[in-house]
Amino acid sequence: MKQKLEEIKVQAKAALEAADSTQAVDEIRVKFLGKKGELTAILKQMGSLSPEERPVMGQLANEVRGEIEEAIAVSLKEMKAKAQTARLEKEAVDISISGKRKENGSLHPINSALEDLIDIFRSMGFDVVDGPEVETEYYNFEALNVPADHPARDMQDTFYLTDSMLLRTQTSATQIRTMESRKPPIRMIAPGRVYRSDDVDATHSPVFHQVEGLVVDKGITMCDLKGTLEQMAREIYGKDTKVKFRPSFFPFTEPSVEVDVSCSECGGKGCRVCKGSGWIEILGAGMVHPRVLAGCGIDPEVYSGFAFGIGLDRLTTTRHKISDIRLLFENDMRFLKQF
Ligand code: PHE
């Protein structure tokens, strides 16, 4: 029996040496130590031994069991360590490799000009409203004092979608929507895309951007308009910028003006940016026509207002001395990366 026990020990250890997976080790444990295992089978024969032999063999059997258990534990530990080393090797990260540089995006110059305008007007108490690009004739023309047969409709070549639906030619349509839905005091700006069937060239695009402004309250005068626009121009073009009003005509404002700012490039002497005039035209404006107010249910005897429409693309090109408006729309990365 003693010899048998020794044999089991040697066999178990040899098997463990050869084992190459935890699963194999597990099988060895069952084979030698399990309920139906070889050691158990021997212990079952203990009954046939003499009372003197029994404790000696019992002790020996326990020693063998202990040794095999220990060998199993050692072998499992080794395997775990090996597996971990292998994993670490596989997952090794070379921290000396240089990183991949992520390119930072930047705002499109039109958007950054718009964000500046929004900041400037918000600080003066304006809020920002939105209006649809697909408009009705009513909001784009009629309510703005441009009846169907009015020659002013020819001022803006219009993309019609149906007989009465069109792509808005001016953000002024949002003036009407705002006055219909709100009571004075009103102070809003409405930025957005507008459409006119113009041919593309260095200064024209069939899609461009305006920022409409509207203030309606008691006692609003042309002085308020001038002060507001001067403040805006100084913040956009620099604090020495001057603003000039030229008489003009829009059907929905009376009086109407076109507004020039002194050229920030040459300070008014005349240069390439201002085409020699010293001034840059950036917007149309005026006092809201009494008929427009009345049409929106606002009593022109009580309230007055001013409105303006900034040409955002022109503001952007002159601000950055960009010579061709097309650059703003072509999405050439070499151009856009400069901002
Ligand atoms: N809507 C006018 C245009 O597109 C600009 C404008 C806006 C004029 C508001 C006066 C008041 O030319």
Short mmCIF file of C-alpha atoms and ligand atoms in Angstrom, two decimals:
data_model
loop_
_atom_site.label_atom_id
_atom_site.label_comp_id
_atom_site.label_asym_id
_atom_site.label_seq_id
_atom_site.Cartn_x
_atom_site.Cartn_y
_atom_site.Cartn_z
CA MET A 1 0.00 0.00 0.00
CA LYS A 2 2.85 2.27 0.90
CA GLN A 3 4.38 1.68 -2.47
CA LYS A 4 1.05 2.35 -4.15
CA LEU A 5 0.79 5.71 -2.34
CA GLU A 6 4.28 6.66 -3.43
CA GLU A 7 3.40 5.75 -6.99
CA ILE A 8 0.32 7.96 -6.90
CA LYS A 9 2.40 10.83 -5.65
CA VAL A 10 4.99 10.46 -8.38
CA GLN A 11 2.35 10.01 -11.09
CA ALA A 12 0.35 13.02 -9.95
CA LYS A 13 3.44 15.23 -9.89
CA ALA A 14 4.54 14.06 -13.32
CA ALA A 15 1.05 14.70 -14.70
CA LEU A 16 1.11 18.19 -13.23
CA GLU A 17 4.47 18.90 -14.83
CA ALA A 18 2.98 18.07 -18.19
CA ALA A 19 -0.30 19.92 -17.66
CA ASP A 20 -0.60 22.99 -19.91
CA SER A 21 -3.94 24.45 -18.87
CA THR A 22 -5.95 25.05 -15.74
CA GLN A 23 -8.48 22.68 -17.17
CA ALA A 24 -5.83 19.93 -17.36
CA VAL A 25 -4.84 20.61 -13.74
CA ASP A 26 -8.46 20.30 -12.75
CA GLU A 27 -8.70 16.91 -14.45
CA ILE A 28 -5.62 15.74 -12.56
CA ARG A 29 -7.18 16.77 -9.26
CA VAL A 30 -10.30 14.78 -10.01
CA LYS A 31 -8.26 11.82 -11.19
CA PHE A 32 -6.14 11.58 -8.03
CA LEU A 33 -8.05 13.33 -5.24
CA GLY A 34 -11.66 13.16 -6.35
CA LYS A 35 -14.38 11.03 -4.80
CA LYS A 36 -13.72 8.32 -7.33
CA GLY A 37 -10.04 9.19 -7.49
CA GLU A 38 -7.07 6.93 -7.02
CA LEU A 39 -6.16 8.12 -3.52
CA THR A 40 -9.72 7.72 -2.32
CA ALA A 41 -9.75 4.20 -3.71
CA ILE A 42 -6.69 3.33 -1.62
CA LEU A 43 -8.11 4.90 1.53
CA LYS A 44 -11.13 2.65 1.08
CA GLN A 45 -8.82 -0.36 1.53
CA MET A 46 -7.67 0.91 4.95
CA GLY A 47 -10.21 -1.36 6.59
CA SER A 48 -8.21 -4.41 5.64
CA LEU A 49 -5.12 -3.22 7.48
CA SER A 50 -4.07 -4.23 10.97
CA PRO A 51 -4.82 -1.71 13.80
CA GLU A 52 -1.09 -0.93 14.05
CA GLU A 53 -0.65 -0.31 10.34
CA ARG A 54 -3.78 1.81 9.98
CA PRO A 55 -2.54 5.07 11.61
CA VAL A 56 0.81 4.82 9.84
CA MET A 57 -0.82 4.39 6.43
CA GLY A 58 -3.43 7.01 7.28
CA GLN A 59 -0.72 9.53 8.02
CA LEU A 60 1.16 8.65 4.88
CA ALA A 61 -1.99 8.96 2.79
CA ASN A 62 -2.65 12.40 4.29
CA GLU A 63 0.90 13.47 3.52
CA VAL A 64 0.53 12.34 -0.09
CA ARG A 65 -2.81 14.20 -0.39
CA GLY A 66 -1.21 17.29 1.09
CA GLU A 67 1.72 17.15 -1.28
CA ILE A 68 -0.49 16.69 -4.33
CA GLU A 69 -2.76 19.55 -3.22
CA GLU A 70 0.24 21.78 -2.81
CA ALA A 71 1.64 20.80 -6.19
CA ILE A 72 -1.73 21.58 -7.75
CA ALA A 73 -1.78 25.01 -6.08
CA VAL A 74 1.76 25.77 -7.26
CA SER A 75 0.99 24.72 -10.79
CA LEU A 76 -2.21 26.84 -10.91
CA LYS A 77 -0.30 29.83 -9.60
CA GLU A 78 2.39 29.42 -12.21
CA MET A 79 -0.19 29.19 -14.95
CA LYS A 80 -1.92 32.35 -13.79
CA ALA A 81 1.37 34.22 -13.73
CA LYS A 82 2.22 32.96 -17.19
CA ALA A 83 -1.17 33.99 -18.56
CA GLN A 84 -0.77 37.45 -17.08
CA THR A 85 2.68 37.92 -18.52
CA ALA A 86 1.40 36.85 -21.91
CA ARG A 87 -1.50 39.30 -21.67
CA LEU A 88 0.73 42.17 -20.60
CA GLU A 89 3.04 41.48 -23.49
CA LYS A 90 0.15 41.48 -25.90
CA GLU A 91 -1.38 44.67 -24.54
CA ALA A 92 1.89 46.49 -24.22
CA VAL A 93 1.64 50.20 -25.07
CA ASP A 94 4.66 52.01 -26.35
CA ILE A 95 4.41 55.27 -24.46
CA SER A 96 7.31 56.71 -26.38
CA ILE A 97 5.38 56.76 -29.69
CA SER A 98 4.36 60.31 -30.57
CA GLY A 99 0.60 61.03 -30.50
CA LYS A 100 -1.80 61.64 -33.35
CA ARG A 101 -2.52 65.33 -33.59
CA LYS A 102 -6.24 66.20 -33.74
CA GLU A 103 -6.95 69.19 -35.92
CA ASN A 104 -9.02 71.85 -34.23
CA GLY A 105 -11.97 73.16 -36.19
CA SER A 106 -12.84 76.84 -36.19
CA LEU A 107 -15.90 78.96 -36.80
CA HIS A 108 -16.75 79.95 -40.34
CA PRO A 109 -16.07 83.70 -40.70
CA ILE A 110 -19.78 84.30 -41.35
CA ASN A 111 -20.68 82.50 -38.15
CA SER A 112 -18.09 84.30 -36.08
CA ALA A 113 -19.34 87.66 -37.43
CA LEU A 114 -22.88 86.59 -36.58
CA GLU A 115 -21.88 85.52 -33.09
CA ASP A 116 -20.25 88.90 -32.54
CA LEU A 117 -23.37 90.70 -33.76
CA ILE A 118 -25.56 88.58 -31.48
CA ASP A 119 -23.34 89.45 -28.49
CA ILE A 120 -23.43 93.17 -29.35
CA PHE A 121 -27.19 93.32 -29.78
CA ARG A 122 -27.92 91.09 -26.79
CA SER A 123 -25.91 93.47 -24.63
CA MET A 124 -28.25 96.23 -25.84
CA GLY A 125 -31.32 94.23 -24.83
CA PHE A 126 -32.25 92.64 -28.16
CA ASP A 127 -33.34 89.05 -28.35
CA VAL A 128 -32.76 86.68 -31.26
CA VAL A 129 -35.72 85.34 -33.25
CA ASP A 130 -35.96 82.93 -36.13
CA GLY A 131 -38.22 82.88 -39.16
CA PRO A 132 -38.97 80.47 -42.01
CA GLU A 133 -36.93 80.57 -45.23
CA VAL A 134 -39.96 79.42 -47.19
CA GLU A 135 -42.31 82.37 -46.88
CA THR A 136 -45.65 83.52 -48.19
CA GLU A 137 -46.01 86.51 -50.47
CA TYR A 138 -47.90 88.14 -47.66
CA TYR A 139 -45.02 88.20 -45.16
CA ASN A 140 -42.27 88.79 -47.70
CA PHE A 141 -44.03 91.58 -49.60
CA GLU A 142 -47.64 92.55 -48.88
CA ALA A 143 -47.38 93.13 -45.14
CA LEU A 144 -44.20 95.06 -45.82
CA ASN A 145 -46.16 97.56 -47.89
CA VAL A 146 -45.27 96.03 -51.25
CA PRO A 147 -48.57 95.23 -53.03
CA ALA A 148 -48.64 92.81 -55.96
CA ASP A 149 -48.31 95.41 -58.71
CA HIS A 150 -45.78 97.55 -56.88
CA PRO A 151 -42.61 98.19 -58.88
CA ALA A 152 -40.55 97.56 -55.71
CA ARG A 153 -41.13 93.85 -56.24
CA ASP A 154 -38.71 94.11 -59.13
CA MET A 155 -36.01 95.32 -56.73
CA GLN A 156 -35.63 91.75 -55.62
CA ASP A 157 -35.77 88.95 -58.14
CA THR A 158 -37.67 86.26 -56.39
CA PHE A 159 -37.57 82.46 -56.44
CA TYR A 160 -41.22 81.41 -56.43
CA LEU A 161 -42.14 77.92 -55.24
CA THR A 162 -45.87 78.22 -55.99
CA ASP A 163 -48.10 81.18 -56.89
CA SER A 164 -47.97 82.48 -53.34
CA MET A 165 -45.03 80.69 -51.72
CA LEU A 166 -41.45 81.81 -52.20
CA LEU A 167 -37.94 81.68 -50.79
CA ARG A 168 -37.74 84.81 -48.69
CA THR A 169 -35.83 87.61 -50.37
CA GLN A 170 -35.26 89.47 -47.11
CA THR A 171 -35.33 88.74 -43.39
CA SER A 172 -37.74 91.69 -43.10
CA ALA A 173 -40.52 89.11 -43.19
CA THR A 174 -39.60 88.33 -39.56
CA GLN A 175 -40.50 91.92 -38.62
CA ILE A 176 -44.11 91.18 -39.46
CA ARG A 177 -44.15 87.78 -37.74
CA THR A 178 -42.69 89.36 -34.61
CA MET A 179 -45.06 92.32 -34.52
CA GLU A 180 -48.04 90.00 -35.03
CA SER A 181 -47.10 87.77 -32.14
CA ARG A 182 -45.73 90.31 -29.62
CA LYS A 183 -46.70 93.60 -28.11
CA PRO A 184 -44.24 96.52 -27.86
CA PRO A 185 -41.71 97.13 -26.46
CA ILE A 186 -39.99 94.95 -29.08
CA ARG A 187 -36.23 94.71 -29.51
CA MET A 188 -35.18 91.81 -31.69
CA ILE A 189 -32.70 90.70 -34.28
CA ALA A 190 -33.45 87.93 -36.79
CA PRO A 191 -30.47 86.43 -38.61
CA GLY A 192 -30.90 84.08 -41.53
CA ARG A 193 -30.44 83.03 -45.13
CA VAL A 194 -32.21 84.90 -47.91
CA TYR A 195 -32.55 84.12 -51.63
CA ARG A 196 -32.61 86.16 -54.82
CA SER A 197 -32.25 84.97 -58.36
CA ASP A 198 -28.97 86.74 -58.96
CA ASP A 199 -26.07 85.43 -60.97
CA VAL A 200 -22.98 84.50 -58.99
CA ASP A 201 -20.08 86.92 -59.15
CA ALA A 202 -17.52 88.45 -56.79
CA THR A 203 -20.18 90.45 -54.96
CA HIS A 204 -23.40 88.51 -55.61
CA SER A 205 -24.75 85.14 -54.60
CA PRO A 206 -28.29 83.75 -54.98
CA VAL A 207 -28.11 82.72 -51.32
CA PHE A 208 -26.79 85.15 -48.78
CA HIS A 209 -27.30 86.24 -45.19
CA GLN A 210 -29.00 89.11 -43.48
CA VAL A 211 -29.44 90.12 -39.88
CA GLU A 212 -32.73 91.94 -39.47
CA GLY A 213 -33.25 94.27 -36.54
CA LEU A 214 -36.48 95.74 -35.20
CA VAL A 215 -37.22 98.07 -32.29
CA VAL A 216 -40.76 99.24 -31.55
CA ASP A 217 -41.67 101.30 -28.52
CA LYS A 218 -43.09 104.67 -27.51
CA GLY A 219 -40.90 107.59 -28.58
CA ILE A 220 -38.39 105.74 -30.78
CA THR A 221 -36.64 108.15 -33.17
CA MET A 222 -34.03 108.14 -35.91
CA CYS A 223 -31.50 109.10 -33.21
CA ASP A 224 -32.02 105.74 -31.55
CA LEU A 225 -31.39 104.04 -34.89
CA LYS A 226 -28.20 106.01 -35.43
CA GLY A 227 -26.88 105.41 -31.92
CA THR A 228 -27.59 101.70 -32.10
CA LEU A 229 -25.86 101.29 -35.45
CA GLU A 230 -22.88 103.40 -34.39
CA GLN A 231 -22.39 101.20 -31.36
CA MET A 232 -22.57 98.08 -33.52
CA ALA A 233 -20.14 99.47 -36.13
CA ARG A 234 -17.57 100.47 -33.51
CA GLU A 235 -17.59 97.06 -31.94
CA ILE A 236 -17.30 95.28 -35.28
CA TYR A 237 -14.82 97.55 -37.11
CA GLY A 238 -13.06 99.39 -34.30
CA LYS A 239 -13.83 102.30 -32.01
CA ASP A 240 -12.95 105.10 -34.46
CA THR A 241 -15.46 103.89 -37.02
CA LYS A 242 -17.89 106.53 -38.27
CA VAL A 243 -21.40 105.89 -39.57
CA LYS A 244 -23.02 107.77 -42.45
CA PHE A 245 -26.71 107.81 -43.37
CA ARG A 246 -27.64 108.27 -47.04
CA PRO A 247 -31.27 108.83 -48.06
CA SER A 248 -32.74 105.79 -49.72
CA PHE A 249 -36.02 104.04 -50.34
CA PHE A 250 -37.62 100.94 -48.89
CA PRO A 251 -41.40 100.51 -49.05
CA PHE A 252 -41.62 99.44 -45.41
CA THR A 253 -39.62 102.27 -43.86
CA GLU A 254 -40.14 106.03 -43.97
CA PRO A 255 -37.73 107.73 -44.01
CA SER A 256 -35.32 105.13 -45.35
CA VAL A 257 -31.55 105.21 -45.32
CA GLU A 258 -28.60 103.28 -46.55
CA VAL A 259 -25.88 103.10 -43.97
CA ASP A 260 -22.16 103.28 -44.68
CA VAL A 261 -19.36 102.82 -42.19
CA SER A 262 -15.99 104.46 -42.59
CA CYS A 263 -13.51 102.05 -44.12
CA SER A 264 -11.52 100.43 -41.34
CA GLU A 265 -8.71 99.56 -43.74
CA CYS A 266 -7.81 103.06 -44.93
CA GLY A 267 -9.60 105.16 -42.30
CA GLY A 268 -11.60 106.93 -45.02
CA LYS A 269 -8.83 107.86 -47.46
CA GLY A 270 -9.95 105.35 -50.07
CA CYS A 271 -8.48 101.95 -50.78
CA ARG A 272 -9.12 98.59 -52.43
CA VAL A 273 -11.54 97.39 -49.72
CA CYS A 274 -13.82 100.46 -50.00
CA LYS A 275 -13.20 100.81 -53.74
CA GLY A 276 -11.71 104.24 -53.26
CA SER A 277 -14.72 105.85 -51.60
CA GLY A 278 -13.58 105.64 -47.98
CA TRP A 279 -16.98 104.18 -47.04
CA ILE A 280 -18.46 100.71 -46.96
CA GLU A 281 -22.19 100.14 -47.36
CA ILE A 282 -23.34 97.43 -44.99
CA LEU A 283 -27.04 97.85 -44.37
CA GLY A 284 -30.41 99.34 -45.18
CA ALA A 285 -32.58 100.84 -42.47
CA GLY A 286 -35.31 103.28 -41.62
CA MET A 287 -38.24 104.15 -39.41
CA VAL A 288 -40.93 101.50 -39.62
CA HIS A 289 -43.66 102.74 -42.00
CA PRO A 290 -46.87 103.64 -40.09
CA ARG A 291 -48.84 101.47 -42.49
CA VAL A 292 -46.71 98.43 -41.58
CA LEU A 293 -47.23 99.03 -37.86
CA ALA A 294 -50.97 99.45 -38.33
CA GLY A 295 -51.17 96.28 -40.44
CA CYS A 296 -49.73 94.35 -37.49
CA GLY A 297 -52.23 95.85 -35.05
CA ILE A 298 -49.80 98.37 -33.54
CA ASP A 299 -51.14 101.92 -33.29
CA PRO A 300 -48.71 104.23 -35.16
CA GLU A 301 -50.09 107.21 -33.23
CA VAL A 302 -48.77 105.65 -30.02
CA TYR A 303 -45.74 103.66 -31.11
CA SER A 304 -42.87 104.17 -33.49
CA GLY A 305 -39.97 101.99 -34.43
CA PHE A 306 -36.87 101.50 -36.50
CA ALA A 307 -35.70 98.55 -38.53
CA PHE A 308 -32.48 97.60 -40.23
CA GLY A 309 -31.18 94.77 -42.40
CA ILE A 310 -27.46 94.09 -42.19
CA GLY A 311 -25.76 92.38 -45.13
CA LEU A 312 -23.86 89.78 -43.12
CA ASP A 313 -21.73 88.50 -46.02
CA ARG A 314 -20.59 92.00 -46.91
CA LEU A 315 -19.86 92.75 -43.28
CA THR A 316 -17.75 89.59 -43.16
CA THR A 317 -15.82 90.20 -46.39
CA THR A 318 -15.00 93.81 -45.56
CA ARG A 319 -14.04 92.94 -42.01
CA HIS A 320 -11.49 90.37 -43.18
CA LYS A 321 -10.59 92.12 -46.45
CA ILE A 322 -11.88 89.19 -48.47
CA SER A 323 -12.11 90.26 -52.09
CA ASP A 324 -14.59 87.70 -53.40
CA ILE A 325 -17.84 86.68 -51.71
CA ARG A 326 -17.66 83.27 -53.40
CA LEU A 327 -14.85 82.28 -51.05
CA LEU A 328 -17.38 82.33 -48.23
CA PHE A 329 -19.49 79.63 -49.85
CA GLU A 330 -16.99 77.32 -51.53
CA ASN A 331 -15.80 75.59 -48.35
CA ASP A 332 -12.20 75.47 -49.49
CA MET A 333 -10.29 74.32 -46.41
CA ARG A 334 -7.22 76.33 -47.38
CA PHE A 335 -9.35 79.46 -47.15
CA LEU A 336 -11.35 78.50 -44.07
CA LYS A 337 -8.28 77.44 -42.07
CA GLN A 338 -7.13 81.05 -41.94
CA PHE A 339 -9.87 82.00 -39.49
N1 PHE B 1 -34.88 94.29 -46.37
C1 PHE B 1 -34.05 95.32 -46.93
C2 PHE B 1 -33.21 94.68 -48.05
O1 PHE B 1 -33.13 93.49 -48.13
C3 PHE B 1 -33.15 95.94 -45.91
C4 PHE B 1 -33.90 96.69 -44.87
C5 PHE B 1 -34.27 96.09 -43.69
C6 PHE B 1 -34.23 98.02 -45.07
C7 PHE B 1 -34.96 96.76 -42.72
C8 PHE B 1 -34.91 98.72 -44.11
C9 PHE B 1 -35.27 98.10 -42.93
O2 PHE B 1 -32.64 95.37 -48.87
#
